[in-house]
XYZ file of C-alpha atoms in Angstrom:
671
model
C -7.734 -7.136 -11.712
C -10.616 -5.316 -10.027
C -12.993 -6.486 -12.759
C -11.768 -10.062 -12.337
C -12.181 -9.893 -8.563
C -15.742 -8.564 -8.777
C -16.640 -11.226 -11.349
C -15.203 -13.889 -9.058
C -17.285 -12.592 -6.166
C -20.400 -12.712 -8.329
C -19.684 -16.306 -9.338
C -19.117 -17.219 -5.694
C -22.381 -15.543 -4.726
C -24.276 -17.476 -7.376
C -22.770 -20.729 -6.134
C -23.647 -19.795 -2.561
C -27.288 -19.443 -3.553
C -27.014 -22.947 -4.851
C -28.987 -24.920 -7.318
C -31.394 -22.308 -8.666
C -29.125 -20.362 -11.026
C -27.240 -17.095 -11.080
C -27.172 -14.561 -8.284
C -29.282 -11.540 -9.256
C -27.455 -8.848 -7.345
C -24.020 -7.265 -7.407
C -21.202 -8.208 -5.029
C -18.517 -5.530 -4.804
C -15.546 -5.041 -2.523
C -17.586 -2.710 -0.329
C -21.236 -2.394 0.505
C -21.354 0.830 -1.487
C -20.212 -1.100 -4.569
C -22.772 -3.880 -4.009
C -26.446 -4.398 -4.682
C -28.499 -6.756 -2.549
C -30.691 -9.421 -4.066
C -32.956 -11.989 -2.451
C -34.441 -15.013 -4.174
C -38.196 -14.768 -4.512
C -40.017 -16.963 -2.013
C -41.665 -20.036 -3.436
C -45.370 -19.378 -3.790
C -48.181 -21.609 -5.020
C -50.278 -20.539 -8.009
C -52.780 -17.804 -7.192
C -55.945 -19.278 -5.737
C -54.500 -22.786 -5.441
C -56.780 -24.859 -3.200
C -55.917 -27.066 -0.279
C -55.746 -30.707 -1.352
C -56.661 -33.786 0.673
C -56.121 -37.333 -0.514
C -57.978 -39.931 1.548
C -57.238 -43.592 0.930
C -58.793 -46.423 2.906
C -57.449 -49.952 3.192
C -59.032 -53.251 2.083
C -62.518 -51.845 1.412
C -64.467 -53.625 -1.306
C -66.435 -51.787 -3.988
C -69.792 -52.868 -2.567
C -69.180 -52.100 1.109
C -69.869 -48.335 1.554
C -73.369 -46.913 1.264
C -71.946 -44.156 -0.968
C -71.638 -46.779 -3.726
C -74.670 -48.912 -2.959
C -73.431 -50.885 0.028
C -75.446 -51.516 3.168
C -72.689 -50.367 5.540
C -73.446 -46.813 6.614
C -70.880 -44.217 5.493
C -72.654 -40.847 5.887
C -69.491 -38.748 5.502
C -68.637 -40.417 2.212
C -72.288 -40.158 1.165
C -72.163 -36.413 1.767
C -68.915 -35.927 -0.156
C -70.193 -38.052 -3.040
C -73.611 -36.374 -3.155
C -71.879 -33.006 -3.376
C -69.143 -34.145 -5.735
C -68.503 -36.770 -8.395
C -68.570 -40.581 -8.181
C -66.071 -42.489 -10.329
C -67.132 -46.107 -10.832
C -64.408 -47.266 -13.246
C -61.377 -46.362 -11.144
C -58.647 -48.894 -10.404
C -55.932 -49.708 -7.895
C -52.967 -52.056 -8.260
C -54.564 -54.902 -6.297
C -52.634 -54.752 -3.018
C -51.492 -52.014 -0.664
C -47.834 -51.072 -1.254
C -48.025 -51.294 -5.058
C -51.162 -49.138 -5.016
C -49.672 -46.535 -2.679
C -46.371 -46.273 -4.527
C -48.216 -45.799 -7.824
C -50.590 -43.275 -6.264
C -47.918 -41.112 -4.655
C -45.630 -41.066 -7.714
C -48.039 -41.105 -10.668
C -46.113 -44.048 -12.118
C -46.706 -47.799 -12.345
C -45.616 -49.691 -9.276
C -42.953 -51.855 -10.920
C -41.554 -48.727 -12.581
C -40.936 -47.334 -9.088
C -39.507 -50.654 -7.817
C -42.568 -51.690 -5.777
C -43.497 -54.945 -7.522
C -44.267 -56.440 -4.131
C -43.451 -54.681 -0.875
C -40.590 -52.982 0.912
C -40.577 -55.804 3.463
C -37.521 -58.027 3.717
C -39.319 -61.220 2.696
C -41.448 -59.598 -0.008
C -38.841 -57.717 -2.011
C -36.182 -59.005 -4.390
C -32.982 -57.730 -5.933
C -34.402 -56.811 -9.330
C -35.234 -53.371 -10.777
C -38.993 -53.721 -10.382
C -38.912 -55.553 -7.077
C -36.420 -54.054 -4.621
C -39.009 -51.965 -2.747
C -37.035 -48.727 -2.928
C -38.790 -45.857 -4.696
C -36.104 -43.965 -6.659
C -35.540 -40.234 -6.370
C -36.342 -39.986 -10.084
C -39.970 -40.683 -9.185
C -40.875 -37.652 -7.104
C -44.018 -37.901 -5.007
C -47.025 -35.596 -4.961
C -45.822 -34.351 -1.565
C -42.400 -33.418 -2.944
C -43.895 -31.597 -5.926
C -46.443 -29.629 -3.910
C -43.934 -28.796 -1.168
C -41.543 -27.404 -3.768
C -44.392 -25.262 -5.103
C -45.371 -23.524 -1.885
C -47.621 -26.051 -0.141
C -47.237 -27.369 3.376
C -47.440 -31.154 3.326
C -48.778 -33.458 6.035
C -49.506 -37.163 6.241
C -51.233 -39.332 8.822
C -51.813 -43.061 9.073
C -50.330 -45.816 6.968
C -47.236 -45.249 4.833
C -46.155 -48.799 3.984
C -43.201 -47.935 1.721
C -40.167 -47.860 4.047
C -37.760 -50.835 3.865
C -37.750 -52.818 7.098
C -34.055 -52.379 7.810
C -34.423 -48.590 7.589
C -37.487 -48.366 9.820
C -35.680 -47.650 13.080
C -34.919 -44.368 14.792
C -31.404 -44.608 13.350
C -32.761 -44.168 9.837
C -31.606 -43.442 7.201
C -34.682 -41.311 6.657
C -34.652 -40.701 2.916
C -37.265 -43.449 2.488
C -39.372 -42.390 5.448
C -42.270 -40.032 4.668
C -40.054 -37.093 5.674
C -37.656 -38.066 2.895
C -40.449 -38.206 0.341
C -41.829 -34.716 0.741
C -43.933 -34.822 3.902
C -43.029 -32.037 6.320
C -44.922 -33.817 9.090
C -46.123 -37.399 9.417
C -47.915 -39.217 12.222
C -48.732 -42.871 11.710
C -46.987 -46.152 10.970
C -44.449 -47.302 8.393
C -45.573 -50.898 7.872
C -48.442 -52.515 6.014
C -50.610 -53.187 9.036
C -50.599 -52.441 12.726
C -52.672 -53.067 15.809
C -55.292 -50.334 16.181
C -54.778 -50.057 19.959
C -51.042 -50.818 20.166
C -49.827 -49.283 16.902
C -46.198 -49.141 15.843
C -46.296 -45.336 15.748
C -43.920 -42.745 14.394
C -44.067 -38.969 14.317
C -41.750 -37.313 11.840
C -38.419 -39.160 12.257
C -38.900 -41.053 15.519
C -41.063 -43.730 17.055
C -43.530 -42.594 19.699
C -45.654 -44.451 22.205
C -49.369 -44.968 21.516
C -51.757 -43.434 24.027
C -54.287 -46.285 24.176
C -56.940 -44.716 21.989
C -57.976 -46.178 18.649
C -55.458 -45.255 15.960
C -58.095 -43.603 13.752
C -58.996 -41.252 16.598
C -55.346 -40.312 17.052
C -54.590 -39.655 13.382
C -57.680 -37.486 12.927
C -56.707 -35.372 15.919
C -53.198 -35.032 14.524
C -54.420 -34.065 11.045
C -56.644 -31.361 12.527
C -53.744 -30.167 14.671
C -51.420 -29.838 11.670
C -54.020 -27.892 9.690
C -54.967 -25.662 12.636
C -51.336 -24.815 13.292
C -50.769 -23.842 9.675
C -53.961 -21.765 9.587
C -52.707 -19.859 12.625
C -49.230 -19.045 11.304
C -49.646 -19.087 7.495
C -53.373 -18.719 6.731
C -52.807 -17.898 3.051
C -50.642 -20.933 2.318
C -52.410 -24.039 0.976
C -51.794 -27.462 2.460
C -51.696 -31.017 1.166
C -52.928 -33.729 3.534
C -52.556 -37.449 2.863
C -55.089 -39.116 5.176
C -54.452 -42.861 5.204
C -56.033 -44.749 8.109
C -55.111 -48.350 8.809
C -58.787 -49.166 8.403
C -60.228 -51.424 7.245
C -57.139 -53.625 7.008
C -56.835 -56.422 9.525
C -56.903 -56.462 12.442
C -60.553 -55.437 12.413
C -60.703 -53.681 15.781
C -63.336 -51.195 16.868
C -65.276 -50.272 19.973
C -68.438 -52.318 20.503
C -70.371 -49.069 20.372
C -69.869 -49.250 16.600
C -69.963 -52.982 15.911
C -73.039 -53.611 18.049
C -75.029 -51.200 15.878
C -74.990 -54.021 13.315
C -76.140 -56.781 15.676
C -78.183 -59.219 13.630
C -77.808 -57.181 10.441
C -75.947 -59.951 8.628
C -77.716 -63.021 9.957
C -79.188 -63.609 6.491
C -75.669 -64.179 5.205
C -73.445 -63.177 2.349
C -75.715 -64.374 -0.469
C -78.558 -62.085 0.606
C -76.039 -59.294 1.245
C -74.831 -59.505 -2.362
C -78.357 -59.399 -3.748
C -79.316 -56.378 -1.633
C -76.196 -54.435 -2.552
C -76.559 -55.309 -6.231
C -80.104 -53.932 -6.269
C -79.032 -50.754 -4.452
C -76.191 -50.209 -6.914
C -78.635 -50.367 -9.806
C -80.980 -47.885 -8.144
C -78.110 -45.434 -7.607
C -76.883 -45.787 -11.183
C -73.559 -47.162 -9.975
C -73.861 -50.160 -12.317
C -75.890 -50.701 -15.516
C -79.560 -51.541 -15.073
C -79.008 -54.590 -17.300
C -76.149 -55.980 -15.192
C -76.219 -59.543 -13.876
C -74.712 -60.729 -10.608
C -71.822 -63.214 -11.030
C -72.000 -66.585 -9.348
C -70.306 -67.057 -6.002
C -66.594 -67.662 -6.285
C -65.895 -71.418 -6.461
C -64.448 -71.643 -2.941
C -67.315 -69.773 -1.227
C -70.108 -72.009 0.104
C -73.774 -71.096 0.046
C -74.769 -69.479 3.341
C -77.632 -71.954 3.650
C -75.139 -74.843 3.641
C -73.343 -73.637 6.768
C -73.846 -75.005 10.253
C -75.463 -72.872 12.945
C -72.061 -72.470 14.605
C -70.464 -71.273 11.380
C -73.250 -68.775 10.714
C -72.954 -67.390 14.253
C -69.195 -66.878 13.980
C -69.226 -65.512 10.448
C -72.049 -63.042 11.104
C -70.130 -61.571 14.046
C -67.048 -61.105 11.859
C -69.115 -58.974 9.488
C -70.766 -56.974 12.277
C -67.301 -55.963 13.449
C -66.120 -55.130 9.949
C -69.185 -52.985 9.284
C -68.734 -51.132 12.560
C -65.071 -50.620 11.722
C -65.936 -49.028 8.378
C -68.703 -46.850 9.825
C -66.354 -45.661 12.568
C -63.667 -44.853 9.992
C -66.236 -42.826 8.068
C -67.061 -41.015 11.314
C -63.443 -39.932 11.710
C -63.334 -38.696 8.109
C -66.498 -36.746 8.866
C -64.837 -35.226 11.902
C -62.014 -33.952 9.699
C -64.435 -32.572 7.102
C -66.531 -30.892 9.790
C -63.427 -29.149 11.124
C -62.670 -27.797 7.654
C -66.233 -26.547 7.312
C -66.348 -24.871 10.701
C -62.941 -23.240 10.201
C -63.999 -21.820 6.831
C -61.654 -23.957 4.724
C -63.925 -26.551 3.140
C -64.954 -24.488 0.108
C -61.305 -24.040 -0.843
C -60.343 -27.689 -0.377
C -60.277 -30.325 -3.115
C -60.862 -33.760 -1.603
C -60.133 -37.030 -3.392
C -61.376 -40.192 -1.650
C -60.223 -43.640 -2.767
C -62.359 -46.140 -0.867
C -59.839 -48.948 -0.664
C -56.327 -49.595 -1.958
C -57.540 -52.888 -3.427
C -60.605 -55.098 -3.235
C -61.907 -56.621 -0.024
C -59.363 -58.887 1.639
C -59.253 -62.634 1.148
C -56.576 -62.960 3.821
C -59.102 -64.127 6.408
C -59.285 -67.295 4.310
C -62.161 -69.770 4.584
C -63.232 -69.326 8.190
C -61.922 -65.930 9.257
C -59.024 -65.204 11.588
C -58.918 -63.862 15.133
C -55.416 -64.493 16.440
C -53.935 -67.312 14.359
C -51.175 -65.945 12.055
C -52.019 -66.633 8.429
C -48.596 -68.109 7.758
C -48.854 -70.585 10.635
C -49.653 -74.288 10.289
C -53.035 -74.617 8.545
C -55.950 -75.744 10.702
C -58.520 -78.240 9.533
C -61.978 -76.830 8.827
C -63.307 -78.234 12.082
C -60.378 -76.863 14.099
C -60.746 -73.411 12.567
C -64.467 -73.162 13.328
C -64.018 -74.410 16.894
C -61.057 -72.095 17.510
C -63.028 -69.072 16.314
C -66.153 -70.041 18.233
C -64.157 -70.353 21.448
C -62.563 -66.939 20.795
C -65.669 -65.176 19.497
C -65.665 -62.608 22.291
C -62.288 -61.338 21.100
C -63.451 -60.489 17.572
C -63.005 -56.763 17.099
C -61.480 -56.142 20.521
C -57.960 -55.127 21.482
C -57.292 -58.840 22.059
C -58.211 -59.800 18.492
C -54.809 -59.070 17.038
C -55.473 -60.654 13.615
C -59.236 -60.283 13.216
C -60.273 -60.655 9.573
C -63.501 -61.953 8.086
C -63.887 -65.095 5.913
C -63.891 -65.305 2.123
C -67.653 -65.212 1.737
C -67.820 -61.724 3.197
C -64.871 -60.595 1.092
C -66.719 -61.459 -2.103
C -69.908 -59.904 -0.746
C -68.070 -56.670 0.030
C -66.771 -56.705 -3.557
C -70.252 -56.790 -5.105
C -70.812 -56.645 -8.113
C -67.472 -58.297 -8.929
C -65.753 -61.661 -8.644
C -62.703 -62.375 -6.532
C -60.884 -60.064 -4.148
C -57.696 -58.368 -2.948
C -54.408 -59.566 -4.498
C -56.239 -60.813 -7.596
C -54.769 -58.363 -10.079
C -56.417 -60.364 -12.827
C -59.890 -59.309 -11.681
C -61.995 -56.183 -11.348
C -62.857 -57.431 -7.850
C -59.223 -57.084 -6.875
C -58.551 -53.766 -8.563
C -61.707 -51.661 -9.008
C -62.372 -49.239 -6.142
C -64.689 -46.253 -5.722
C -63.316 -42.741 -6.183
C -65.003 -39.558 -4.952
C -63.882 -36.123 -6.160
C -65.202 -33.200 -4.094
C -64.428 -29.565 -4.892
C -67.738 -27.702 -5.252
C -65.983 -24.367 -5.752
C -64.882 -25.441 -9.219
C -66.431 -28.830 -10.044
C -69.946 -30.221 -10.475
C -71.482 -31.002 -7.100
C -74.541 -33.037 -7.953
C -73.316 -36.531 -7.095
C -73.245 -37.559 -10.745
C -71.431 -40.665 -11.937
C -68.320 -40.793 -14.100
C -67.460 -44.005 -15.952
C -64.157 -43.033 -17.587
C -61.385 -45.569 -17.056
C -59.011 -44.443 -14.350
C -56.117 -45.744 -12.270
C -54.302 -44.542 -9.169
C -51.422 -43.274 -11.311
C -53.907 -40.706 -12.687
C -54.471 -38.875 -9.408
C -51.123 -37.068 -9.331
C -51.463 -35.505 -12.808
C -55.137 -34.781 -12.050
C -54.177 -32.901 -8.897
C -51.402 -30.964 -10.607
C -53.771 -29.840 -13.356
C -56.411 -28.850 -10.823
C -54.028 -26.676 -8.789
C -52.171 -25.272 -11.798
C -48.706 -26.768 -11.302
C -46.862 -28.361 -14.245
C -45.165 -31.720 -13.763
C -41.530 -30.919 -12.899
C -38.602 -32.206 -14.938
C -36.336 -32.001 -11.879
C -37.094 -32.557 -8.182
C -34.399 -31.691 -5.651
C -31.752 -31.771 -8.338
C -32.767 -35.189 -9.710
C -34.100 -35.480 -13.260
C -37.525 -37.070 -13.201
C -38.910 -40.060 -15.054
C -42.003 -39.256 -17.091
C -45.379 -39.502 -15.400
C -47.357 -42.513 -16.598
C -50.798 -41.444 -15.394
C -53.388 -39.438 -17.312
C -55.215 -36.505 -15.738
C -58.923 -37.127 -15.139
C -59.683 -33.398 -15.222
C -61.106 -33.739 -18.749
C -63.999 -35.727 -17.276
C -64.935 -33.300 -14.499
C -67.427 -31.347 -16.595
C -68.104 -33.902 -19.335
C -69.730 -37.113 -18.175
C -69.627 -38.526 -21.714
C -65.992 -37.766 -22.463
C -64.088 -40.640 -24.056
C -61.598 -42.291 -21.697
C -58.037 -41.094 -22.188
C -56.408 -43.791 -20.064
C -56.575 -46.569 -22.647
C -53.946 -49.134 -21.603
C -52.984 -50.581 -18.223
C -51.218 -53.672 -16.909
C -51.765 -55.382 -13.527
C -49.518 -57.855 -11.700
C -49.508 -59.055 -8.089
C -47.501 -62.179 -7.223
C -48.590 -64.154 -10.271
C -52.108 -62.829 -10.817
C -51.916 -60.668 -13.925
C -53.938 -58.909 -16.577
C -53.728 -56.267 -19.254
C -56.367 -53.758 -20.373
C -56.623 -51.955 -23.707
C -59.509 -49.963 -25.173
C -62.199 -51.791 -23.229
C -60.773 -55.303 -23.640
C -59.014 -57.195 -20.895
C -56.942 -60.379 -20.878
C -56.297 -62.000 -17.522
C -55.148 -65.112 -15.740
C -55.737 -66.233 -12.144
C -52.420 -67.740 -11.119
C -52.073 -70.617 -8.666
C -50.911 -71.143 -5.993
C -52.355 -68.061 -4.385
C -52.600 -67.219 -0.702
C -55.819 -69.230 -0.339
C -54.209 -72.342 -1.851
C -51.263 -71.998 0.483
C -53.447 -71.968 3.605
C -54.710 -75.462 2.768
C -52.789 -78.653 3.540
C -50.690 -79.462 0.468
C -51.701 -76.203 -1.162
C -48.190 -75.338 -2.252
C -47.624 -78.563 -4.207
C -45.632 -77.426 -7.249
C -46.865 -80.400 -9.281
C -50.424 -79.044 -9.110
C -49.641 -75.468 -10.122
C -47.177 -73.531 -12.226
C -46.721 -70.807 -14.826
C -47.286 -73.271 -17.652
C -50.690 -74.193 -16.219
C -52.095 -70.651 -16.183
C -55.227 -70.252 -18.311
C -55.871 -66.858 -19.910
C -59.368 -65.411 -20.200
C -60.693 -62.525 -22.308
C -63.437 -60.034 -21.436
C -65.097 -57.115 -23.194
C -65.536 -54.730 -20.266
C -67.559 -52.285 -22.354
C -70.449 -54.765 -22.383
C -69.455 -57.095 -19.536
C -67.990 -54.861 -16.812
C -67.964 -57.556 -14.119
C -66.312 -60.283 -16.183
C -68.999 -62.920 -16.521
C -68.502 -64.044 -20.145
C -65.087 -65.368 -21.155
C -64.505 -64.661 -24.866
C -61.050 -66.256 -25.164
C -62.177 -69.072 -27.462
C -64.204 -66.686 -29.646
C -61.434 -64.120 -30.166
C -58.081 -65.938 -29.939
C -56.272 -63.331 -32.044
C -57.329 -60.500 -29.752
C -56.245 -62.532 -26.726
C -52.861 -63.192 -28.321
C -52.463 -59.474 -29.059
C -53.159 -58.549 -25.451
C -50.764 -61.191 -24.160
C -48.066 -59.677 -26.367
C -48.886 -56.294 -24.892
C -48.474 -57.696 -21.387
C -45.057 -59.040 -22.351
C -44.052 -55.636 -23.726
C -45.272 -53.938 -20.536
C -43.408 -56.498 -18.437
C -40.166 -55.504 -20.152
C -40.877 -51.764 -20.167
C -41.929 -51.494 -16.521
C -39.617 -54.197 -15.044
C -42.272 -56.759 -14.108
C -39.930 -59.620 -15.000
C -38.931 -61.928 -13.424
C -42.374 -63.267 -12.572
C -42.556 -63.954 -8.826
C -45.469 -65.610 -7.044
C -46.562 -66.433 -3.490
C -44.930 -69.862 -3.622
C -41.609 -68.120 -4.206
C -42.266 -65.881 -1.215
C -43.216 -68.632 1.204
C -40.417 -70.941 0.168
C -38.003 -68.055 0.766
C -36.470 -68.513 -2.661
C -35.550 -64.871 -2.535
C -35.326 -62.103 0.005
C -33.525 -58.871 0.637
C -30.211 -59.985 2.157
C -29.762 -56.811 4.222
C -30.402 -57.665 7.848
C -32.501 -55.340 9.997
C -30.733 -53.519 12.795
C -30.876 -55.148 16.201
C -34.126 -54.283 17.873
C -35.676 -53.073 14.630
C -38.813 -54.358 12.977
C -38.367 -57.556 11.040
C -40.772 -59.979 9.400
C -43.426 -59.203 11.981
C -44.308 -56.337 9.612
C -45.360 -58.600 6.749
C -48.402 -57.443 4.833
C -50.217 -60.641 5.657
C -49.592 -62.949 8.556
C -48.509 -62.158 12.047
C -49.247 -58.818 13.608
C -46.973 -55.835 13.784
C -44.467 -55.607 16.589
C -44.342 -52.309 18.386
C -41.055 -50.682 17.481
C -39.340 -48.238 19.759
C -40.534 -47.048 23.102
C -40.260 -43.297 22.836
C -42.797 -40.998 24.346
C -45.222 -38.312 23.392
C -45.782 -34.945 24.908
C -49.148 -33.809 26.206
C -51.851 -33.896 23.599
C -52.352 -30.475 22.016
C -55.528 -29.173 23.549
C -56.448 -27.472 20.307
C -56.272 -30.645 18.270
C -59.747 -31.538 17.166
C -61.275 -28.902 19.377
C -63.200 -27.364 16.507
C -64.683 -30.620 15.265
C -68.370 -31.041 15.883
C -68.655 -34.780 15.717
C -72.370 -34.835 15.173
C -72.717 -32.224 12.460
C -73.115 -32.445 8.723
C -70.220 -33.092 6.355
C -69.881 -31.802 2.858
C -72.495 -29.068 3.001
C -76.103 -29.363 1.895
C -77.301 -31.650 -0.851
C -78.588 -29.556 -3.773
C -82.341 -29.262 -3.857
C -82.836 -30.678 -0.414
C -82.107 -30.382 3.253
C -78.822 -31.044 4.950
C -77.522 -34.576 4.743
C -77.907 -36.845 7.733
C -75.880 -36.848 10.911
C -72.234 -37.807 10.617
C -72.462 -40.598 13.120
C -75.292 -42.571 14.636
C -74.580 -41.309 18.122
C -72.028 -39.931 20.522
C -68.400 -40.851 20.098
C -66.880 -42.908 22.939
C -65.076 -40.690 25.429
C -61.751 -39.438 24.129
C -58.627 -40.585 25.908
C -60.124 -43.819 27.217
C -58.948 -47.279 26.262
C -61.747 -49.018 24.411
C -62.720 -52.687 24.388
C -61.246 -53.522 27.745
């Protein structure tokens, strides 16, 4: 009986310690008969570095100076010059699909994010319901379970609307996906001065400063607090500003630095950037610039009024990007001055898709995209009359016109949402970790995709992909680690196949070949009178094209008629992928706007509703809440004018982080 009783106690003790297995001690009837045992604390691998993922929003390949653009990004320049530049890296083509794939290491339909988590942009099908399953653990969950602290700031974009209130449930908030702390917003876009803010599991009131200023302060605060209490524990930071998604809002201090810089127009901009990209080795010396997209007019054909309005849109956008770079530099400077930079691996994805076409033909200041279309004359006059609001706190929908979107995507065609095109899906990647990786700014051309960053990070820090996360068996990772390319610029690409699909636009890549089709109606069609006419467009009218990206990286020469068998093979592969990853049924923008489908769960009273759409009307502030006094230590160590990323090899320190003094903290800008 005694033996049975002791065995029963031992079984009970093992159950009490829960999921991790048997109890390692002895439980007797008395303390003298017992032997204590404590589970070993979870520790990261020895020497595991801090990890920072930075992802910007709606930045085209040809915008930042780090990849040949004419918009100044000195912080990114410094990281790239002291790290690696990846020029053949891809996103999903729009924000939520990209972010779900990035955080999970799996294709976006495979984790149910075919569209968005918004009520009107999700559907009751396995690949479309907007609810990331627990079987697809995030990078934050994996690192947290392996001894990291995990923080996130900025845009999340993956919480279903009806769950985005202070009542929860919170399992699909960042806190339910592995982030121990989060400060930012849950939707796809938000006003930069009146953001729909949350911290951890509650909404909080904005303090009037630009959102990028607030999230940088909070990121520094989280890191500083950990360094104080657990200096030997590594951290993971997901830094995801709302920039440069609409609304384009930034203090005039930044936008006015570009006064007159774009008066020559988008055609000259493209030519300048293209030449710079060749000089930097970002693109082949033999490359040719594609023609303007069919719906972009020549700059010389525009009226003086149009040129005035459109140039100001781009001045604001450029200032917005340079300011965002400044805030990244402030974070990097803090790491350097606190002695943490050398032990921090930083991955920078400059954009979650190509430059945005959502400003349509004439740009947008305050008119919701889904409102009644204006005539060309009405749109130009409306914007001219409201020109003083572009970029200010009053410009709640500011977004530039199509011509600038293609220019920012140089050297590619098309733009955001166009999952058929490199212009919609190819974004710059910087990898910075000079302690262990090359730090000469060299270029890597291996094919990559956002699903590759999770396995890359795990390999870098020495953590195997888990088979179980929080008791849930995990689906296999679908990404391929890029670590093989870190020290071998000529390594053969290991990511050899990839599908793309965003609301009708679709493509499939295999071993350098790509089949694609630009589906109509798209968002641009639907902003024009009669643009949604189903007799003009349809699935049966889609025309497939074929490109050899190994010799034609920016898709200039359609080879469909020359190689019909190869095209047919790739189309069969797309069909197989559509079944495997739950792309079917095919859903396009016409389906969305006609409300043929929607999530039938109503949001709670007072909660965010369709005002949080990815495109269209601005975000409604949710929840009143309140914040405590700003932590005086937050950001206190950041020298906003110093150098980021160390010293360029063989030369002097890189240039100043920002072109001048930051506007006074705590003041409301653009009033």
